[in-house]
Amino acid sequence: MLDKENTLLITGGAGFIGSNYARMALERHPELRVVVYDKLTYAGNLQNLTDLAFRFGPRYAFVQGDIADPEAVEAAFRQHAVDAVVNFAAATHVDRSILGAEEFIQTEVFGTYTLLEAARRHGVERYLQVSSDEVYGQVLQGAADEGHPLTPRNPYAAAKAGGDLLALSYHTTHGVPVLITRGCNTFGPYQYPEKVVPLFVTNAIDDQPLPLYGDGRQEREWMYVLDHCAAIDLVLRQGQPGQVYNVGTGEHQENIALTRLILGYLEKPESLIQHVQDRPGHDHRYALDSAKLRALGWRPERSFEEALAETVAWYRQHPEWWRPLKSGEFLEYYRRQYGERLKG
Ligand code: DAU
């Protein structure tokens, strides 16, 4: 499937992973048409896609819309004769879900439902739900495979788990050809600077403090964005409908070690690290068993340190991309999230 002249709807395609994936899909599959559907919230950015119209002409289209708006979704499906969907659209920042969860539930749960209904009505060939290792909750030892219990511990993770379960139910009940990928922490170009990597890189460039939560000993599994996109592309084509695929590299880092690496690449002093009050309910560790995906033939192409060094260099070379983002709404959020923490 998807090797003929098919149309792929990429929801949330103006965001970080979605925009990297839209570019990869167009580059890799010369027959494919891509429609990016995005609400353009604070984290969706047309600047992430500026090259696509120019490079790919009529094979690429953009539609502004919300996945939780049934009429807009239906109009996009009708107008573009959608054959397959990859759903990246989500509110994704854990700290924001702690400040207020409504948007997360609306997008991850109601939005997913809206897309699944459209996928069912239009009989799509594939529906891929992009999810997260956070649905398993913290994994203090070993690694979670796809059968691990879902024990999400923050509102973002719980909303993502809700979307996953709904998607699987549409496969079982309605026969929608649903696939789910659950990715580990992802970094690379075009990531909104609220997430730890771009936040710490851009703060360090400006000699601003890096607010490290608690003792910084929490552990994450890290992956370069293009490796994540390649896994999604493979599962879309070769995955088994009704199945979940973990996407992890096995590259684990404590936050403090990650922070020191970033400072090292930028030749900035460790005195910029400021330990601040921890995130409530902070998951201590994530770890994925990705054997099922590897059996399909996927391997990460970049080592963690090589990819991190390249990513740091990208942010250093592209202040015109991130500097305008660190203004307005971002500064309001930053004050709310870090104001008291940084004073303490
Ligand atoms: O694991 C996949 C998930 O990774 C995705 O599903 C989420 O959408 C994505 O946001 C990310 O979640 P995290 O909460 O792990 O990412 P974040 O970049 O917010 O934080 C990474 C680690 O760094 C986490 O242990 C918290 C810590 N941290 C984060 C920020 C923003 C800090 O110590 N200070 C900070 O200011």
Tab-separated table of N, CA, C and O in Angstrom, residues 252-331:
chain	number	residue	atom	x	y	z
A	252	HIS	N	20.113	5.535	26.803
A	252	HIS	CA	19.583	6.155	28.019
A	252	HIS	C	20.542	7.210	28.555
A	252	HIS	O	21.748	7.021	28.485
A	253	GLN	N	19.975	8.283	29.083
A	253	GLN	CA	20.799	9.343	29.685
A	253	GLN	C	20.071	9.916	30.883
A	253	GLN	O	18.859	10.156	30.807
A	254	GLU	N	20.806	10.170	31.944
A	254	GLU	CA	20.229	10.972	33.023
A	254	GLU	C	20.191	12.421	32.559
A	254	GLU	O	21.063	12.867	31.792
A	255	ASN	N	19.196	13.177	33.057
A	255	ASN	CA	19.054	14.576	32.613
A	255	ASN	C	20.315	15.400	32.890
A	255	ASN	O	20.699	16.244	32.083
A	256	ILE	N	20.954	15.123	34.014
A	256	ILE	CA	22.155	15.900	34.352
A	256	ILE	C	23.270	15.633	33.330
A	256	ILE	O	23.995	16.556	32.923
A	257	ALA	N	23.365	14.384	32.875
A	257	ALA	CA	24.420	14.045	31.894
A	257	ALA	C	24.104	14.709	30.552
A	257	ALA	O	25.002	15.251	29.883
A	258	LEU	N	22.826	14.674	30.166
A	258	LEU	CA	22.402	15.324	28.924
A	258	LEU	C	22.729	16.825	28.981
A	258	LEU	O	23.266	17.411	28.032
A	259	THR	N	22.439	17.436	30.112
A	259	THR	CA	22.667	18.870	30.285
A	259	THR	C	24.158	19.194	30.162
A	259	THR	O	24.555	20.163	29.502
A	260	ARG	N	24.985	18.354	30.776
A	260	ARG	CA	26.449	18.592	30.704
A	260	ARG	C	26.959	18.451	29.278
A	260	ARG	O	27.824	19.214	28.846
A	261	LEU	N	26.389	17.480	28.540
A	261	LEU	CA	26.813	17.320	27.138
A	261	LEU	C	26.485	18.588	26.346
A	261	LEU	O	27.312	19.091	25.571
A	262	ILE	N	25.270	19.096	26.539
A	262	ILE	CA	24.851	20.301	25.800
A	262	ILE	C	25.805	21.465	26.121
A	262	ILE	O	26.293	22.160	25.223
A	263	LEU	N	26.079	21.633	27.417
A	263	LEU	CA	26.976	22.739	27.805
A	263	LEU	C	28.366	22.538	27.200
A	263	LEU	O	29.005	23.501	26.758
A	264	GLY	N	28.803	21.286	27.167
A	264	GLY	CA	30.118	20.978	26.593
A	264	GLY	C	30.181	21.356	25.114
A	264	GLY	O	31.129	22.009	24.670
A	265	TYR	N	29.157	20.974	24.336
A	265	TYR	CA	29.166	21.284	22.899
A	265	TYR	C	29.177	22.797	22.668
A	265	TYR	O	29.728	23.272	21.686
A	266	LEU	N	28.529	23.529	23.593
A	266	LEU	CA	28.452	24.987	23.410
A	266	LEU	C	29.603	25.721	24.102
A	266	LEU	O	29.666	26.963	24.053
A	267	GLU	N	30.463	24.958	24.784
A	267	GLU	CA	31.573	25.538	25.550
A	267	GLU	C	31.070	26.572	26.545
A	267	GLU	O	31.560	27.704	26.625
A	268	LYS	N	30.032	26.184	27.280
A	268	LYS	CA	29.446	27.052	28.309
A	268	LYS	C	29.686	26.415	29.678
A	268	LYS	O	29.783	25.192	29.801
A	269	PRO	N	29.723	27.234	30.742
A	269	PRO	CA	30.078	26.705	32.061
A	269	PRO	C	28.916	25.955	32.740
A	269	PRO	O	27.750	26.296	32.530
A	270	GLU	N	29.277	24.980	33.567
A	270	GLU	CA	28.246	24.218	34.293
A	270	GLU	C	27.543	25.083	35.332
A	270	GLU	O	26.495	24.702	35.857
A	271	SER	N	28.103	26.245	35.628
A	271	SER	CA	27.435	27.142	36.589
A	271	SER	C	26.084	27.633	36.047
A	271	SER	O	25.281	28.181	36.791
A	272	LEU	N	25.815	27.423	34.754
A	272	LEU	CA	24.489	27.798	34.225
A	272	LEU	C	23.395	26.840	34.709
A	272	LEU	O	22.209	27.161	34.640
A	273	ILE	N	23.786	25.657	35.199
A	273	ILE	CA	22.773	24.698	35.669
A	273	ILE	C	22.177	25.211	36.980
A	273	ILE	O	22.905	25.520	37.923
A	274	GLN	N	20.849	25.310	37.021
A	274	GLN	CA	20.193	25.680	38.278
A	274	GLN	C	19.199	24.583	38.638
A	274	GLN	O	18.211	24.369	37.907
A	275	HIS	N	19.466	23.886	39.742
A	275	HIS	CA	18.505	22.870	40.185
A	275	HIS	C	17.275	23.599	40.723
A	275	HIS	O	17.394	24.500	41.561
A	276	VAL	N	16.091	23.233	40.210
A	276	VAL	CA	14.855	23.905	40.639
A	276	VAL	C	13.866	22.856	41.135
A	276	VAL	O	14.070	21.651	40.945
A	277	GLN	N	12.775	23.360	41.734
A	277	GLN	CA	11.737	22.475	42.260
A	277	GLN	C	11.276	21.495	41.174
A	277	GLN	O	11.072	21.887	40.023
A	278	ASP	N	11.095	20.251	41.576
A	278	ASP	CA	10.806	19.185	40.618
A	278	ASP	C	9.408	19.325	40.002
A	278	ASP	O	8.529	19.979	40.575
A	279	ARG	N	9.221	18.675	38.856
A	279	ARG	CA	7.897	18.529	38.222
A	279	ARG	C	7.055	17.597	39.107
A	279	ARG	O	7.547	16.523	39.472
A	280	PRO	N	5.803	17.970	39.442
A	280	PRO	CA	4.983	17.041	40.237
A	280	PRO	C	4.741	15.740	39.477
A	280	PRO	O	4.496	15.768	38.266
A	281	GLY	N	4.814	14.614	40.169
A	281	GLY	CA	4.567	13.316	39.531
A	281	GLY	C	5.606	12.958	38.483
A	281	GLY	O	5.325	12.163	37.588
A	282	HIS	N	6.786	13.543	38.592
A	282	HIS	CA	7.840	13.356	37.583
A	282	HIS	C	8.194	11.872	37.427
A	282	HIS	O	8.654	11.238	38.374
A	283	ASP	N	8.013	11.340	36.236
A	283	ASP	CA	8.388	9.950	35.976
A	283	ASP	C	9.907	9.829	36.042
A	283	ASP	O	10.630	10.575	35.366
A	284	HIS	N	10.389	8.867	36.840
A	284	HIS	CA	11.828	8.798	37.064
A	284	HIS	C	12.570	8.232	35.856
A	284	HIS	O	13.669	8.674	35.529
A	285	ARG	N	11.948	7.272	35.202
A	285	ARG	CA	12.685	6.586	34.121
A	285	ARG	C	11.718	6.041	33.083
A	285	ARG	O	10.640	5.567	33.431
A	286	TYR	N	12.098	6.156	31.806
A	286	TYR	CA	11.390	5.455	30.732
A	286	TYR	C	12.376	4.527	30.038
A	286	TYR	O	13.555	4.874	29.867
A	287	ALA	N	11.869	3.373	29.605
A	287	ALA	CA	12.721	2.449	28.850
A	287	ALA	C	11.831	1.536	28.012
A	287	ALA	O	10.859	0.979	28.526
A	288	LEU	N	12.163	1.412	26.743
A	288	LEU	CA	11.341	0.636	25.811
A	288	LEU	C	12.074	-0.607	25.313
A	288	LEU	O	13.278	-0.545	25.015
A	289	ASP	N	11.328	-1.680	25.179
A	289	ASP	CA	11.802	-2.853	24.447
A	289	ASP	C	11.245	-2.712	23.025
A	289	ASP	O	10.028	-2.760	22.830
A	290	SER	N	12.120	-2.525	22.047
A	290	SER	CA	11.675	-2.245	20.673
A	290	SER	C	11.966	-3.411	19.727
A	290	SER	O	12.107	-3.218	18.514
A	291	ALA	N	12.050	-4.616	20.280
A	291	ALA	CA	12.393	-5.789	19.461
A	291	ALA	C	11.397	-6.001	18.317
A	291	ALA	O	11.779	-6.409	17.220
A	292	LYS	N	10.135	-5.689	18.584
A	292	LYS	CA	9.102	-5.933	17.560
A	292	LYS	C	9.342	-5.054	16.326
A	292	LYS	O	9.221	-5.512	15.188
A	293	LEU	N	9.704	-3.811	16.555
A	293	LEU	CA	10.004	-2.899	15.445
A	293	LEU	C	11.298	-3.326	14.753
A	293	LEU	O	11.399	-3.310	13.522
A	294	ARG	N	12.295	-3.701	15.541
A	294	ARG	CA	13.581	-4.119	14.946
A	294	ARG	C	13.390	-5.344	14.064
A	294	ARG	O	14.086	-5.498	13.053
A	295	ALA	N	12.428	-6.189	14.420
A	295	ALA	CA	12.157	-7.372	13.584
A	295	ALA	C	11.628	-6.957	12.203
A	295	ALA	O	11.748	-7.705	11.244
A	296	LEU	N	11.077	-5.745	12.102
A	296	LEU	CA	10.646	-5.243	10.777
A	296	LEU	C	11.838	-4.676	9.994
A	296	LEU	O	11.701	-4.293	8.838
A	297	GLY	N	12.985	-4.520	10.676
A	297	GLY	CA	14.187	-4.065	9.972
A	297	GLY	C	14.657	-2.669	10.346
A	297	GLY	O	15.610	-2.167	9.749
A	298	TRP	N	14.029	-2.046	11.321
A	298	TRP	CA	14.434	-0.675	11.688
A	298	TRP	C	15.639	-0.688	12.624
A	298	TRP	O	15.728	-1.521	13.516
A	299	ARG	N	16.571	0.228	12.366
A	299	ARG	CA	17.686	0.506	13.282
A	299	ARG	C	17.878	2.008	13.298
A	299	ARG	O	17.800	2.631	12.232
A	300	PRO	N	18.181	2.605	14.454
A	300	PRO	CA	18.512	4.034	14.423
A	300	PRO	C	19.804	4.246	13.629
A	300	PRO	O	20.740	3.454	13.748
A	301	GLU	N	19.836	5.304	12.822
A	301	GLU	CA	21.040	5.532	12.004
A	301	GLU	C	22.066	6.399	12.701
A	301	GLU	O	23.234	6.392	12.354
A	302	ARG	N	21.600	7.228	13.652
A	302	ARG	CA	22.536	8.142	14.323
A	302	ARG	C	22.788	7.680	15.742
A	302	ARG	O	21.861	7.297	16.437
A	303	SER	N	24.017	7.820	16.183
A	303	SER	CA	24.287	7.593	17.601
A	303	SER	C	23.789	8.821	18.355
A	303	SER	O	23.672	9.915	17.790
A	304	PHE	N	23.481	8.629	19.624
A	304	PHE	CA	22.934	9.718	20.419
A	304	PHE	C	23.861	10.935	20.422
A	304	PHE	O	23.435	12.064	20.158
A	305	GLU	N	25.140	10.715	20.698
A	305	GLU	CA	26.033	11.875	20.864
A	305	GLU	C	26.251	12.616	19.549
A	305	GLU	O	26.294	13.848	19.521
A	306	GLU	N	26.358	11.860	18.464
A	306	GLU	CA	26.535	12.479	17.142
A	306	GLU	C	25.302	13.333	16.811
A	306	GLU	O	25.403	14.493	16.388
A	307	ALA	N	24.123	12.766	17.055
A	307	ALA	CA	22.883	13.485	16.728
A	307	ALA	C	22.699	14.697	17.631
A	307	ALA	O	22.235	15.753	17.186
A	308	LEU	N	23.077	14.559	18.904
A	308	LEU	CA	22.919	15.700	19.813
A	308	LEU	C	23.865	16.831	19.394
A	308	LEU	O	23.467	18.007	19.372
A	309	ALA	N	25.091	16.484	19.037
A	309	ALA	CA	26.057	17.511	18.610
A	309	ALA	C	25.525	18.240	17.372
A	309	ALA	O	25.564	19.474	17.291
A	310	GLU	N	24.972	17.482	16.427
A	310	GLU	CA	24.418	18.101	15.205
A	310	GLU	C	23.237	18.994	15.529
A	310	GLU	O	23.051	20.052	14.934
A	311	THR	N	22.421	18.540	16.471
A	311	THR	CA	21.224	19.309	16.836
A	311	THR	C	21.626	20.625	17.512
A	311	THR	O	21.069	21.686	17.205
A	312	VAL	N	22.597	20.539	18.405
A	312	VAL	CA	23.077	21.755	19.070
A	312	VAL	C	23.597	22.735	18.005
A	312	VAL	O	23.296	23.934	18.025
A	313	ALA	N	24.340	22.190	17.038
A	313	ALA	CA	24.885	23.052	15.966
A	313	ALA	C	23.738	23.679	15.166
A	313	ALA	O	23.799	24.855	14.798
A	314	TRP	N	22.676	22.913	14.917
A	314	TRP	CA	21.535	23.447	14.144
A	314	TRP	C	20.913	24.647	14.866
A	314	TRP	O	20.639	25.680	14.242
A	315	TYR	N	20.707	24.526	16.183
A	315	TYR	CA	20.106	25.657	16.912
A	315	TYR	C	21.061	26.855	16.942
A	315	TYR	O	20.634	27.998	16.870
A	316	ARG	N	22.364	26.547	17.014
A	316	ARG	CA	23.335	27.649	17.008
A	316	ARG	C	23.293	28.372	15.656
A	316	ARG	O	23.410	29.589	15.586
A	317	GLN	N	23.070	27.594	14.587
A	317	GLN	CA	23.083	28.198	13.241
A	317	GLN	C	21.747	28.797	12.829
A	317	GLN	O	21.669	29.462	11.801
A	318	HIS	N	20.685	28.533	13.575
A	318	HIS	CA	19.348	28.991	13.149
A	318	HIS	C	18.629	29.827	14.209
A	318	HIS	O	17.457	29.554	14.520
A	319	PRO	N	19.292	30.884	14.713
A	319	PRO	CA	18.591	31.721	15.690
A	319	PRO	C	17.361	32.378	15.077
A	319	PRO	O	16.403	32.675	15.786
A	320	GLU	N	17.376	32.569	13.739
A	320	GLU	CA	16.210	33.201	13.095
A	320	GLU	C	14.979	32.304	13.207
A	320	GLU	O	13.856	32.786	13.125
A	321	TRP	N	15.176	30.991	13.425
A	321	TRP	CA	14.029	30.089	13.604
A	321	TRP	C	13.501	30.163	15.044
A	321	TRP	O	12.303	30.288	15.265
A	322	TRP	N	14.393	30.057	16.056
A	322	TRP	CA	13.886	29.918	17.428
A	322	TRP	C	13.740	31.233	18.183
A	322	TRP	O	12.913	31.332	19.083
A	323	ARG	N	14.524	32.253	17.801
A	323	ARG	CA	14.462	33.480	18.600
A	323	ARG	C	13.055	34.101	18.609
A	323	ARG	O	12.533	34.439	19.679
A	324	PRO	N	12.382	34.193	17.439
A	324	PRO	CA	11.028	34.765	17.477
A	324	PRO	C	10.057	33.930	18.329
A	324	PRO	O	9.085	34.472	18.848
A	325	LEU	N	10.335	32.621	18.465
A	325	LEU	CA	9.423	31.782	19.259
A	325	LEU	C	9.551	32.070	20.749
A	325	LEU	O	8.611	31.848	21.514
A	326	LYS	N	10.721	32.536	21.174
A	326	LYS	CA	10.924	32.795	22.604
A	326	LYS	C	10.476	34.215	22.937
A	326	LYS	O	11.234	35.035	23.439
A	327	SER	N	9.221	34.502	22.610
A	327	SER	CA	8.648	35.828	22.877
A	327	SER	C	7.158	35.612	23.146
A	327	SER	O	6.674	34.490	23.108
A	328	GLY	N	6.434	36.683	23.428
A	328	GLY	CA	4.972	36.637	23.564
A	328	GLY	C	4.484	35.521	24.467
A	328	GLY	O	4.827	35.449	25.646
A	329	GLU	N	3.689	34.601	23.902
A	329	GLU	CA	3.060	33.502	24.660
A	329	GLU	C	4.121	32.672	25.392
A	329	GLU	O	3.923	32.248	26.522
A	330	PHE	N	5.261	32.455	24.740
A	330	PHE	CA	6.305	31.635	25.359
A	330	PHE	C	6.778	32.282	26.676
A	330	PHE	O	6.939	31.613	27.696
A	331	LEU	N	6.981	33.594	26.639
A	331	LEU	CA	7.501	34.265	27.838
A	331	LEU	C	6.488	34.204	28.981
A	331	LEU	O	6.859	34.042	30.151
